[in-house]
PDB file of C-alpha atoms and ligand atoms in Angstrom:
ATOM      1  CA  UNK A  17     287.842  16.210  63.813  1.00 59.00           C
ATOM      2  CA  UNK A  18     287.025  15.230  67.385  1.00 68.00           C
ATOM      3  CA  UNK A  19     284.754  12.206  67.843  1.00 79.00           C
ATOM      4  CA  UNK A  20     281.078  12.428  68.769  1.00 92.00           C
ATOM      5  CA  UNK A  21     281.241   9.145  70.638  1.00 95.00           C
ATOM      6  CA  UNK A  22     283.851   7.474  72.826  1.00 97.00           C
ATOM      7  CA  UNK A  23     284.074   3.930  74.201  1.00 97.00           C
ATOM      8  CA  UNK A  24     284.891   3.737  77.910  1.00 98.00           C
ATOM      9  CA  UNK A  25     285.169   0.061  78.919  1.00 98.00           C
ATOM     10  CA  UNK A  26     281.761  -1.475  78.345  1.00 97.00           C
ATOM     11  CA  UNK A  27     280.097   1.922  78.057  1.00 98.00           C
ATOM     12  CA  UNK A  28     279.629   4.225  75.107  1.00 98.00           C
ATOM     13  CA  UNK A  29     279.455   7.974  75.573  1.00 98.00           C
ATOM     14  CA  UNK A  30     277.742  10.066  72.911  1.00 98.00           C
ATOM     15  CA  UNK A  31     277.910  13.826  72.586  1.00 97.00           C
ATOM     16  CA  UNK A  32     274.998  15.948  71.353  1.00 98.00           C
ATOM     17  CA  UNK A  33     275.388  19.681  71.059  1.00 97.00           C
ATOM     18  CA  UNK A  34     272.194  21.594  71.790  1.00 97.00           C
ATOM     19  CA  UNK A  35     273.383  25.059  70.652  1.00 95.00           C
ATOM     20  CA  UNK A  36     276.432  27.315  70.678  1.00 95.00           C
ATOM     21  CA  UNK A  37     276.973  30.658  72.401  1.00 94.00           C
ATOM     22  CA  UNK A  38     279.581  33.433  72.112  1.00 93.00           C
ATOM     23  CA  UNK A  39     281.452  34.384  75.279  1.00 91.00           C
ATOM     24  CA  UNK A  40     283.316  37.564  76.151  1.00 93.00           C
ATOM     25  CA  UNK A  41     286.150  36.280  78.313  1.00 93.00           C
ATOM     26  CA  UNK A  42     286.874  39.715  79.779  1.00 92.00           C
ATOM     27  CA  UNK A  43     283.388  39.681  81.313  1.00 93.00           C
ATOM     28  CA  UNK A  44     283.360  35.980  82.173  1.00 94.00           C
ATOM     29  CA  UNK A  45     286.679  36.113  84.074  1.00 94.00           C
ATOM     30  CA  UNK A  46     286.819  39.848  84.807  1.00 92.00           C
ATOM     31  CA  UNK A  47     289.800  39.898  87.186  1.00 89.00           C
ATOM     32  CA  UNK A  48     292.376  38.915  84.566  1.00 85.00           C
ATOM     33  CA  UNK A  49     294.274  41.759  82.841  1.00 80.00           C
ATOM     34  CA  UNK A  50     293.505  41.856  79.094  1.00 75.00           C
ATOM     35  CA  UNK A  51     297.178  41.443  78.212  1.00 81.00           C
ATOM     36  CA  UNK A  52     297.117  37.970  79.759  1.00 83.00           C
ATOM     37  CA  UNK A  53     294.836  36.731  76.996  1.00 88.00           C
ATOM     38  CA  UNK A  54     297.297  37.898  74.335  1.00 90.00           C
ATOM     39  CA  UNK A  55     299.274  34.726  75.163  1.00 88.00           C
ATOM     40  CA  UNK A  56     296.303  32.603  74.045  1.00 90.00           C
ATOM     41  CA  UNK A  57     295.620  33.801  70.474  1.00 93.00           C
ATOM     42  CA  UNK A  58     294.397  30.310  69.565  1.00 91.00           C
ATOM     43  CA  UNK A  59     291.574  30.686  72.096  1.00 92.00           C
ATOM     44  CA  UNK A  60     290.827  34.381  72.695  1.00 93.00           C
ATOM     45  CA  UNK A  61     290.472  37.152  70.087  1.00 93.00           C
ATOM     46  CA  UNK A  62     292.007  40.585  70.767  1.00 91.00           C
ATOM     47  CA  UNK A  63     288.493  41.902  71.546  1.00 90.00           C
ATOM     48  CA  UNK A  64     288.059  39.325  74.335  1.00 91.00           C
ATOM     49  CA  UNK A  65     285.647  37.033  72.466  1.00 94.00           C
ATOM     50  CA  UNK A  66     286.448  33.339  72.252  1.00 94.00           C
ATOM     51  CA  UNK A  67     287.874  32.162  68.931  1.00 95.00           C
ATOM     52  CA  UNK A  68     285.397  29.252  68.926  1.00 95.00           C
ATOM     53  CA  UNK A  69     281.983  29.710  70.577  1.00 96.00           C
ATOM     54  CA  UNK A  70     281.142  27.471  73.526  1.00 96.00           C
ATOM     55  CA  UNK A  71     278.858  24.482  73.200  1.00 97.00           C
ATOM     56  CA  UNK A  72     275.798  23.896  75.335  1.00 96.00           C
ATOM     57  CA  UNK A  73     275.935  20.125  75.184  1.00 97.00           C
ATOM     58  CA  UNK A  74     274.501  16.900  76.502  1.00 98.00           C
ATOM     59  CA  UNK A  75     276.106  13.464  76.928  1.00 98.00           C
ATOM     60  CA  UNK A  76     274.363  10.111  76.721  1.00 98.00           C
ATOM     61  CA  UNK A  77     276.096   7.288  78.588  1.00 98.00           C
ATOM     62  CA  UNK A  78     275.022   3.852  77.397  1.00 98.00           C
ATOM     63  CA  UNK A  79     276.056   1.015  79.691  1.00 97.00           C
ATOM     64  CA  UNK A  80     274.990  -2.645  79.405  1.00 96.00           C
ATOM     65  CA  UNK A  81     271.911  -1.939  81.539  1.00 97.00           C
ATOM     66  CA  UNK A  82     271.322   1.819  81.489  1.00 98.00           C
ATOM     67  CA  UNK A  83     270.953   4.854  79.261  1.00 98.00           C
ATOM     68  CA  UNK A  84     271.845   7.948  81.258  1.00 98.00           C
ATOM     69  CA  UNK A  85     271.633  11.514  80.044  1.00 98.00           C
ATOM     70  CA  UNK A  86     274.199  13.854  81.605  1.00 98.00           C
ATOM     71  CA  UNK A  87     272.496  17.275  81.560  1.00 98.00           C
ATOM     72  CA  UNK A  88     269.740  18.166  79.113  1.00 98.00           C
ATOM     73  CA  UNK A  89     270.901  21.397  77.482  1.00 97.00           C
ATOM     74  CA  UNK A  90     269.125  24.700  76.904  1.00 95.00           C
ATOM     75  CA  UNK A  91     265.885  23.135  75.688  1.00 94.00           C
ATOM     76  CA  UNK A  92     263.468  23.706  72.838  1.00 91.00           C
ATOM     77  CA  UNK A  93     261.978  27.019  73.949  1.00 81.00           C
ATOM     78  CA  UNK A  94     264.097  30.183  73.834  1.00 73.00           C
ATOM     79  CA  UNK A  95     264.726  31.154  77.438  1.00 73.00           C
ATOM     80  CA  UNK A  96     263.374  34.573  78.369  1.00 75.00           C
ATOM     81  CA  UNK A  97     266.803  35.915  79.359  1.00 79.00           C
ATOM     82  CA  UNK A  98     268.597  34.344  76.349  1.00 79.00           C
ATOM     83  CA  UNK A  99     266.100  34.594  73.513  1.00 82.00           C
ATOM     84  CA  UNK A 100     268.776  33.960  70.861  1.00 84.00           C
ATOM     85  CA  UNK A 101     269.473  30.424  72.164  1.00 86.00           C
ATOM     86  CA  UNK A 102     267.318  27.480  71.182  1.00 90.00           C
ATOM     87  CA  UNK A 103     268.326  23.837  71.437  1.00 95.00           C
ATOM     88  CA  UNK A 104     268.102  21.071  68.872  1.00 95.00           C
ATOM     89  CA  UNK A 105     269.758  18.125  70.584  1.00 97.00           C
ATOM     90  CA  UNK A 106     266.667  15.892  70.784  1.00 97.00           C
ATOM     91  CA  UNK A 107     266.481  15.440  67.012  1.00 97.00           C
ATOM     92  CA  UNK A 108     270.209  14.606  66.941  1.00 97.00           C
ATOM     93  CA  UNK A 109     269.715  12.023  69.689  1.00 97.00           C
ATOM     94  CA  UNK A 110     266.851  10.370  67.860  1.00 97.00           C
ATOM     95  CA  UNK A 111     268.842  10.268  64.614  1.00 96.00           C
ATOM     96  CA  UNK A 112     271.648   8.533  66.548  1.00 96.00           C
ATOM     97  CA  UNK A 113     269.152   5.830  67.566  1.00 96.00           C
ATOM     98  CA  UNK A 114     268.312   6.938  71.122  1.00 97.00           C
ATOM     99  CA  UNK A 115     264.590   7.506  71.658  1.00 98.00           C
ATOM    100  CA  UNK A 116     263.346   9.565  74.641  1.00 98.00           C
ATOM    101  CA  UNK A 117     261.760   6.449  76.174  1.00 98.00           C
ATOM    102  CA  UNK A 118     265.134   4.641  76.072  1.00 98.00           C
ATOM    103  CA  UNK A 119     266.563   7.037  78.674  1.00 98.00           C
ATOM    104  CA  UNK A 120     266.190   5.685  82.231  1.00 98.00           C
ATOM    105  CA  UNK A 121     268.099   8.389  84.136  1.00 98.00           C
ATOM    106  CA  UNK A 122     268.546  12.121  83.527  1.00 98.00           C
ATOM    107  CA  UNK A 123     271.355  13.494  85.686  1.00 98.00           C
ATOM    108  CA  UNK A 124     271.873  17.252  86.121  1.00 98.00           C
ATOM    109  CA  UNK A 125     275.381  18.465  86.983  1.00 98.00           C
ATOM    110  CA  UNK A 126     273.608  21.494  88.421  1.00 98.00           C
ATOM    111  CA  UNK A 127     270.290  23.275  88.170  1.00 98.00           C
ATOM    112  CA  UNK A 128     271.240  26.055  85.714  1.00 97.00           C
ATOM    113  CA  UNK A 129     268.735  26.598  82.914  1.00 94.00           C
ATOM    114  CA  UNK A 130     271.239  25.512  80.246  1.00 95.00           C
ATOM    115  CA  UNK A 131     271.597  22.076  81.866  1.00 97.00           C
ATOM    116  CA  UNK A 132     267.940  21.206  82.533  1.00 97.00           C
ATOM    117  CA  UNK A 133     266.226  22.826  79.541  1.00 96.00           C
ATOM    118  CA  UNK A 134     265.023  19.614  77.881  1.00 97.00           C
ATOM    119  CA  UNK A 135     263.649  18.097  81.082  1.00 97.00           C
ATOM    120  CA  UNK A 136     260.151  19.019  79.923  1.00 96.00           C
ATOM    121  CA  UNK A 137     258.682  19.728  76.501  1.00 94.00           C
ATOM    122  CA  UNK A 138     255.440  20.908  74.917  1.00 89.00           C
ATOM    123  CA  UNK A 139     253.898  17.990  73.016  1.00 89.00           C
ATOM    124  CA  UNK A 140     250.676  18.660  71.074  1.00 89.00           C
ATOM    125  CA  UNK A 141     250.155  21.776  73.164  1.00 89.00           C
ATOM    126  CA  UNK A 142     250.569  19.955  76.483  1.00 92.00           C
ATOM    127  CA  UNK A 143     253.582  20.278  78.746  1.00 92.00           C
ATOM    128  CA  UNK A 144     255.067  16.872  79.500  1.00 95.00           C
ATOM    129  CA  UNK A 145     258.281  15.106  80.552  1.00 97.00           C
ATOM    130  CA  UNK A 146     260.608  14.752  77.570  1.00 97.00           C
ATOM    131  CA  UNK A 147     261.983  11.423  78.834  1.00 98.00           C
ATOM    132  CA  UNK A 148     258.864   9.616  80.035  1.00 97.00           C
ATOM    133  CA  UNK A 149     260.516   6.633  81.756  1.00 98.00           C
ATOM    134  CA  UNK A 150     263.485   8.417  83.282  1.00 98.00           C
ATOM    135  CA  UNK A 151     264.203   9.235  86.906  1.00 98.00           C
ATOM    136  CA  UNK A 152     265.329  12.884  86.986  1.00 98.00           C
ATOM    137  CA  UNK A 153     268.255  13.558  89.341  1.00 98.00           C
ATOM    138  CA  UNK A 154     268.933  17.052  90.720  1.00 98.00           C
ATOM    139  CA  UNK A 155     271.750  17.963  93.157  1.00 98.00           C
ATOM    140  CA  UNK A 156     270.210  18.308  96.603  1.00 97.00           C
ATOM    141  CA  UNK A 157     272.093  21.480  97.524  1.00 97.00           C
ATOM    142  CA  UNK A 158     270.943  23.247  94.334  1.00 97.00           C
ATOM    143  CA  UNK A 159     267.425  22.204  95.147  1.00 97.00           C
ATOM    144  CA  UNK A 160     267.732  23.593  98.668  1.00 96.00           C
ATOM    145  CA  UNK A 161     269.303  26.794  97.335  1.00 97.00           C
ATOM    146  CA  UNK A 162     266.545  27.450  94.806  1.00 97.00           C
ATOM    147  CA  UNK A 163     263.659  26.681  97.146  1.00 96.00           C
ATOM    148  CA  UNK A 164     265.127  28.484 100.184  1.00 94.00           C
ATOM    149  CA  UNK A 165     267.900  30.866  99.036  1.00 92.00           C
ATOM    150  CA  UNK A 166     267.976  32.844 102.274  1.00 91.00           C
ATOM    151  CA  UNK A 167     268.820  29.766 104.265  1.00 91.00           C
ATOM    152  CA  UNK A 168     270.995  27.830 101.829  1.00 92.00           C
ATOM    153  CA  UNK A 169     272.894  30.462  99.884  1.00 91.00           C
ATOM    154  CA  UNK A 170     273.057  33.608 101.963  1.00 89.00           C
ATOM    155  CA  UNK A 171     273.151  32.157 105.455  1.00 88.00           C
ATOM    156  CA  UNK A 172     275.674  29.418 104.670  1.00 89.00           C
ATOM    157  CA  UNK A 173     278.338  31.441 102.873  1.00 91.00           C
ATOM    158  CA  UNK A 174     277.532  35.120 103.335  1.00 91.00           C
ATOM    159  CA  UNK A 175     281.092  36.241 102.524  1.00 94.00           C
ATOM    160  CA  UNK A 176     281.395  34.120  99.392  1.00 96.00           C
ATOM    161  CA  UNK A 177     278.087  34.742  97.649  1.00 96.00           C
ATOM    162  CA  UNK A 178     277.934  36.609  94.343  1.00 96.00           C
ATOM    163  CA  UNK A 179     274.419  37.974  94.017  1.00 95.00           C
ATOM    164  CA  UNK A 180     274.240  38.312  90.183  1.00 95.00           C
ATOM    165  CA  UNK A 181     275.031  34.586  89.918  1.00 96.00           C
ATOM    166  CA  UNK A 182     272.420  33.805  92.586  1.00 96.00           C
ATOM    167  CA  UNK A 183     269.880  35.664  90.450  1.00 95.00           C
ATOM    168  CA  UNK A 184     270.805  33.519  87.424  1.00 94.00           C
ATOM    169  CA  UNK A 185     270.406  30.317  89.458  1.00 96.00           C
ATOM    170  CA  UNK A 186     266.946  31.408  90.577  1.00 96.00           C
ATOM    171  CA  UNK A 187     265.826  31.716  86.936  1.00 94.00           C
ATOM    172  CA  UNK A 188     265.654  27.914  87.058  1.00 94.00           C
ATOM    173  CA  UNK A 189     262.835  27.779  89.586  1.00 95.00           C
ATOM    174  CA  UNK A 190     260.011  27.577  86.993  1.00 93.00           C
ATOM    175  CA  UNK A 191     261.886  24.739  85.256  1.00 94.00           C
ATOM    176  CA  UNK A 192     262.262  22.841  88.527  1.00 96.00           C
ATOM    177  CA  UNK A 193     258.626  23.485  89.439  1.00 96.00           C
ATOM    178  CA  UNK A 194     257.674  21.531  86.318  1.00 95.00           C
ATOM    179  CA  UNK A 195     259.968  18.643  87.280  1.00 95.00           C
ATOM    180  CA  UNK A 196     258.274  18.531  90.701  1.00 94.00           C
ATOM    181  CA  UNK A 197     254.812  18.658  89.163  1.00 94.00           C
ATOM    182  CA  UNK A 198     255.480  15.573  87.021  1.00 95.00           C
ATOM    183  CA  UNK A 199     257.182  13.567  89.804  1.00 93.00           C
ATOM    184  CA  UNK A 200     259.672  10.677  89.410  1.00 96.00           C
ATOM    185  CA  UNK A 201     262.664  12.726  90.507  1.00 97.00           C
ATOM    186  CA  UNK A 202     265.306  12.344  93.187  1.00 98.00           C
ATOM    187  CA  UNK A 203     267.947  14.505  94.842  1.00 98.00           C
ATOM    188  CA  UNK A 204     271.611  13.500  94.588  1.00 98.00           C
ATOM    189  CA  UNK A 205     274.489  13.876  97.026  1.00 97.00           C
ATOM    190  CA  UNK A 206     278.264  13.438  96.938  1.00 98.00           C
ATOM    191  CA  UNK A 207     279.596   9.923  96.248  1.00 98.00           C
ATOM    192  CA  UNK A 208     276.181   8.572  95.327  1.00 98.00           C
ATOM    193  CA  UNK A 209     276.173   5.754  92.773  1.00 98.00           C
ATOM    194  CA  UNK A 210     273.885   6.567  89.827  1.00 97.00           C
ATOM    195  CA  UNK A 211     274.520   3.197  88.152  1.00 98.00           C
ATOM    196  CA  UNK A 212     277.198   0.579  88.956  1.00 97.00           C
ATOM    197  CA  UNK A 213     279.553   2.534  86.638  1.00 98.00           C
ATOM    198  CA  UNK A 214     278.652   6.164  87.438  1.00 98.00           C
ATOM    199  CA  UNK A 215     279.460   7.918  90.717  1.00 98.00           C
ATOM    200  CA  UNK A 216     278.732  11.495  91.815  1.00 98.00           C
ATOM    201  CA  UNK A 217     281.721  13.663  92.751  1.00 98.00           C
ATOM    202  CA  UNK A 218     280.738  16.932  94.426  1.00 98.00           C
ATOM    203  CA  UNK A 219     282.402  19.933  92.750  1.00 98.00           C
ATOM    204  CA  UNK A 220     280.693  22.855  94.520  1.00 98.00           C
ATOM    205  CA  UNK A 221     280.950  26.575  93.921  1.00 98.00           C
ATOM    206  CA  UNK A 222     279.620  27.292  90.429  1.00 98.00           C
ATOM    207  CA  UNK A 223     276.333  26.481  92.129  1.00 98.00           C
ATOM    208  CA  UNK A 224     276.051  25.309  95.752  1.00 97.00           C
ATOM    209  CA  UNK A 225     275.304  21.714  94.755  1.00 98.00           C
ATOM    210  CA  UNK A 226     277.319  21.421  91.552  1.00 98.00           C
ATOM    211  CA  UNK A 227     278.269  17.780  90.867  1.00 98.00           C
ATOM    212  CA  UNK A 228     280.562  16.033  88.423  1.00 98.00           C
ATOM    213  CA  UNK A 229     280.261  12.374  87.480  1.00 98.00           C
ATOM    214  CA  UNK A 230     282.933   9.714  87.218  1.00 98.00           C
ATOM    215  CA  UNK A 231     282.332   6.881  84.767  1.00 98.00           C
ATOM    216  CA  UNK A 232     284.372   3.768  85.506  1.00 98.00           C
ATOM    217  CA  UNK A 233     283.885   0.707  83.334  1.00 98.00           C
ATOM    218  CA  UNK A 234     286.395  -2.160  83.292  1.00 97.00           C
ATOM    219  CA  UNK A 235     289.077   0.126  84.672  1.00 96.00           C
ATOM    220  CA  UNK A 236     288.603   2.798  81.978  1.00 98.00           C
ATOM    221  CA  UNK A 237     287.400   6.169  83.193  1.00 98.00           C
ATOM    222  CA  UNK A 238     285.788   9.387  82.010  1.00 98.00           C
ATOM    223  CA  UNK A 239     285.185  12.471  84.168  1.00 98.00           C
ATOM    224  CA  UNK A 240     282.112  14.564  83.325  1.00 98.00           C
ATOM    225  CA  UNK A 241     283.245  17.879  84.693  1.00 98.00           C
ATOM    226  CA  UNK A 242     280.039  19.845  84.195  1.00 98.00           C
ATOM    227  CA  UNK A 243     280.735  23.528  84.845  1.00 98.00           C
ATOM    228  CA  UNK A 244     283.498  22.913  87.422  1.00 98.00           C
ATOM    229  CA  UNK A 245     285.751  24.189  84.604  1.00 98.00           C
ATOM    230  CA  UNK A 246     284.069  26.239  81.877  1.00 97.00           C
ATOM    231  CA  UNK A 247     286.895  26.882  79.419  1.00 95.00           C
ATOM    232  CA  UNK A 248     290.334  25.428  78.634  1.00 94.00           C
ATOM    233  CA  UNK A 249     291.880  28.873  79.276  1.00 92.00           C
ATOM    234  CA  UNK A 250     291.104  28.336  82.965  1.00 94.00           C
ATOM    235  CA  UNK A 251     293.645  25.489  83.238  1.00 94.00           C
ATOM    236  CA  UNK A 252     296.610  27.776  83.830  1.00 88.00           C
ATOM    237  CA  UNK A 253     294.896  30.205  86.209  1.00 87.00           C
ATOM    238  CA  UNK A 254     292.054  28.240  87.824  1.00 94.00           C
ATOM    239  CA  UNK A 255     291.981  30.467  90.889  1.00 94.00           C
ATOM    240  CA  UNK A 256     290.775  33.550  88.951  1.00 94.00           C
ATOM    241  CA  UNK A 257     287.186  34.252  89.991  1.00 95.00           C
ATOM    242  CA  UNK A 258     284.380  33.593  87.514  1.00 95.00           C
ATOM    243  CA  UNK A 259     281.396  35.917  87.053  1.00 96.00           C
ATOM    244  CA  UNK A 260     279.013  32.975  86.586  1.00 96.00           C
ATOM    245  CA  UNK A 261     279.813  31.369  89.949  1.00 97.00           C
ATOM    246  CA  UNK A 262     277.473  31.613  92.959  1.00 97.00           C
ATOM    247  CA  UNK A 263     280.319  30.973  95.415  1.00 97.00           C
ATOM    248  CA  UNK A 264     283.290  32.390  93.532  1.00 97.00           C
ATOM    249  CA  UNK A 265     286.092  31.489  95.928  1.00 98.00           C
ATOM    250  CA  UNK A 266     284.773  28.010  96.563  1.00 98.00           C
ATOM    251  CA  UNK A 267     284.394  27.497  92.806  1.00 98.00           C
ATOM    252  CA  UNK A 268     287.988  28.627  92.220  1.00 98.00           C
ATOM    253  CA  UNK A 269     289.256  26.103  94.786  1.00 98.00           C
ATOM    254  CA  UNK A 270     287.139  23.352  93.229  1.00 98.00           C
ATOM    255  CA  UNK A 271     288.442  24.267  89.757  1.00 98.00           C
ATOM    256  CA  UNK A 272     292.079  24.211  90.873  1.00 98.00           C
ATOM    257  CA  UNK A 273     291.567  20.828  92.532  1.00 98.00           C
ATOM    258  CA  UNK A 274     289.770  19.393  89.491  1.00 98.00           C
ATOM    259  CA  UNK A 275     292.423  20.623  87.034  1.00 98.00           C
ATOM    260  CA  UNK A 276     295.186  19.092  89.180  1.00 97.00           C
ATOM    261  CA  UNK A 277     293.311  15.820  89.547  1.00 98.00           C
ATOM    262  CA  UNK A 278     292.470  15.438  85.829  1.00 98.00           C
ATOM    263  CA  UNK A 279     296.098  16.125  84.923  1.00 97.00           C
ATOM    264  CA  UNK A 280     297.545  13.788  87.562  1.00 97.00           C
ATOM    265  CA  UNK A 281     295.134  10.935  86.877  1.00 97.00           C
ATOM    266  CA  UNK A 282     295.469  11.343  83.091  1.00 96.00           C
ATOM    267  CA  UNK A 283     291.717  10.766  82.973  1.00 97.00           C
ATOM    268  CA  UNK A 284     289.650  11.519  79.873  1.00 97.00           C
ATOM    269  CA  UNK A 285     287.393  14.456  80.664  1.00 98.00           C
ATOM    270  CA  UNK A 286     284.146  15.546  79.032  1.00 98.00           C
ATOM    271  CA  UNK A 287     282.880  19.127  79.041  1.00 98.00           C
ATOM    272  CA  UNK A 288     279.435  20.418  78.058  1.00 98.00           C
ATOM    273  CA  UNK A 289     280.899  23.827  77.160  1.00 98.00           C
ATOM    274  CA  UNK A 290     284.392  23.315  75.693  1.00 97.00           C
ATOM    275  CA  UNK A 291     284.357  23.721  71.900  1.00 94.00           C
ATOM    276  CA  UNK A 292     285.890  20.207  71.719  1.00 95.00           C
ATOM    277  CA  UNK A 293     284.099  18.088  74.317  1.00 97.00           C
ATOM    278  CA  UNK A 294     286.457  15.126  74.949  1.00 98.00           C
ATOM    279  CA  UNK A 295     290.110  15.418  75.918  1.00 97.00           C
ATOM    280  CA  UNK A 296     292.997  15.199  78.382  1.00 96.00           C
ATOM    281  CA  UNK A 297     294.987  17.877  80.132  1.00 97.00           C
ATOM    282  CA  UNK A 298     298.600  17.775  78.977  1.00 96.00           C
ATOM    283  CA  UNK A 299     301.513  20.021  79.882  1.00 95.00           C
ATOM    284  CA  UNK A 300     303.784  21.556  77.258  1.00 92.00           C
ATOM    285  CA  UNK A 301     306.617  23.846  78.397  1.00 90.00           C
ATOM    286  CA  UNK A 302     304.966  24.360  81.778  1.00 90.00           C
ATOM    287  CA  UNK A 303     301.596  25.316  80.359  1.00 91.00           C
ATOM    288  CA  UNK A 304     298.468  23.144  80.458  1.00 94.00           C
ATOM    289  CA  UNK A 305     296.621  22.400  77.227  1.00 93.00           C
ATOM    290  CA  UNK A 306     293.436  20.587  76.293  1.00 95.00           C
ATOM    291  CA  UNK A 307     294.506  17.693  74.109  1.00 96.00           C
ATOM    292  CA  UNK A 308     291.434  16.832  72.137  1.00 96.00           C
ATOM    293  CA  UNK A 309     290.625  13.146  71.823  1.00 95.00           C
ATOM    294  CA  UNK A 310     291.154  12.011  68.264  1.00 87.00           C
TER     295      UNK A 310
HETATM  296 ZN1   ZN B  15     276.595  25.719  81.925  1.00 64.09          ZN
END
């Protein structure tokens, strides 16, 4: 069984799954002929559904001076468009010994609803910040895109904008409005240092401002990929366009670059959606596999 926590230098990374969701790969990556998936019976069923459902997960990075949450999951309230999904990661976090007030930074890889759902919570009938002491970090370009989509999505990349995915991104506006209302937030840009050990790496395309994070502690590294790569089956054909991506071609280029980099650097990667969150990319007989951390 894969671990729920990993030591990276002086840091500890804990994984908390908020909920799981079934995915139909033929809809998620629609350009791939169905027969292609027959080569991946360990991952895709003949009907196109994933063998294991995806996670919607959160990571806590504990360094000597900081407790950083990487994404906050789907949240406690079923989202209007996905009423069957409801998160339970907060209870798991508390049971692992992390209280909401221990968290000093909440980083969002991007502004999708399934990554910022626990930013706020209803407590005794009153809406409040879930992590009262934390600075909330949102990618600047996602912020710009949500508050002025005409200017930042359509005008910037008119030929590489997939409207259904824009619509999904805009579902997040009410969630962000709450973050604004409570204050203590900041907007993040490429190469920004979040803590001495955590640096932003822009991985745009899934959303305009999508960001990954690189943890580096005493020479040991972990790459929080966010949704730059959604599923291990994308390793071998990263350039296939994804139906969840706002800028599909840009996302495909980002994915191909990220896959190559993770493989070359032999870095441990962490995914909020892979069924097994921690692993490496390894190559066996020319094909790339997700080798789960043991
Ligand atoms: Zn996601």
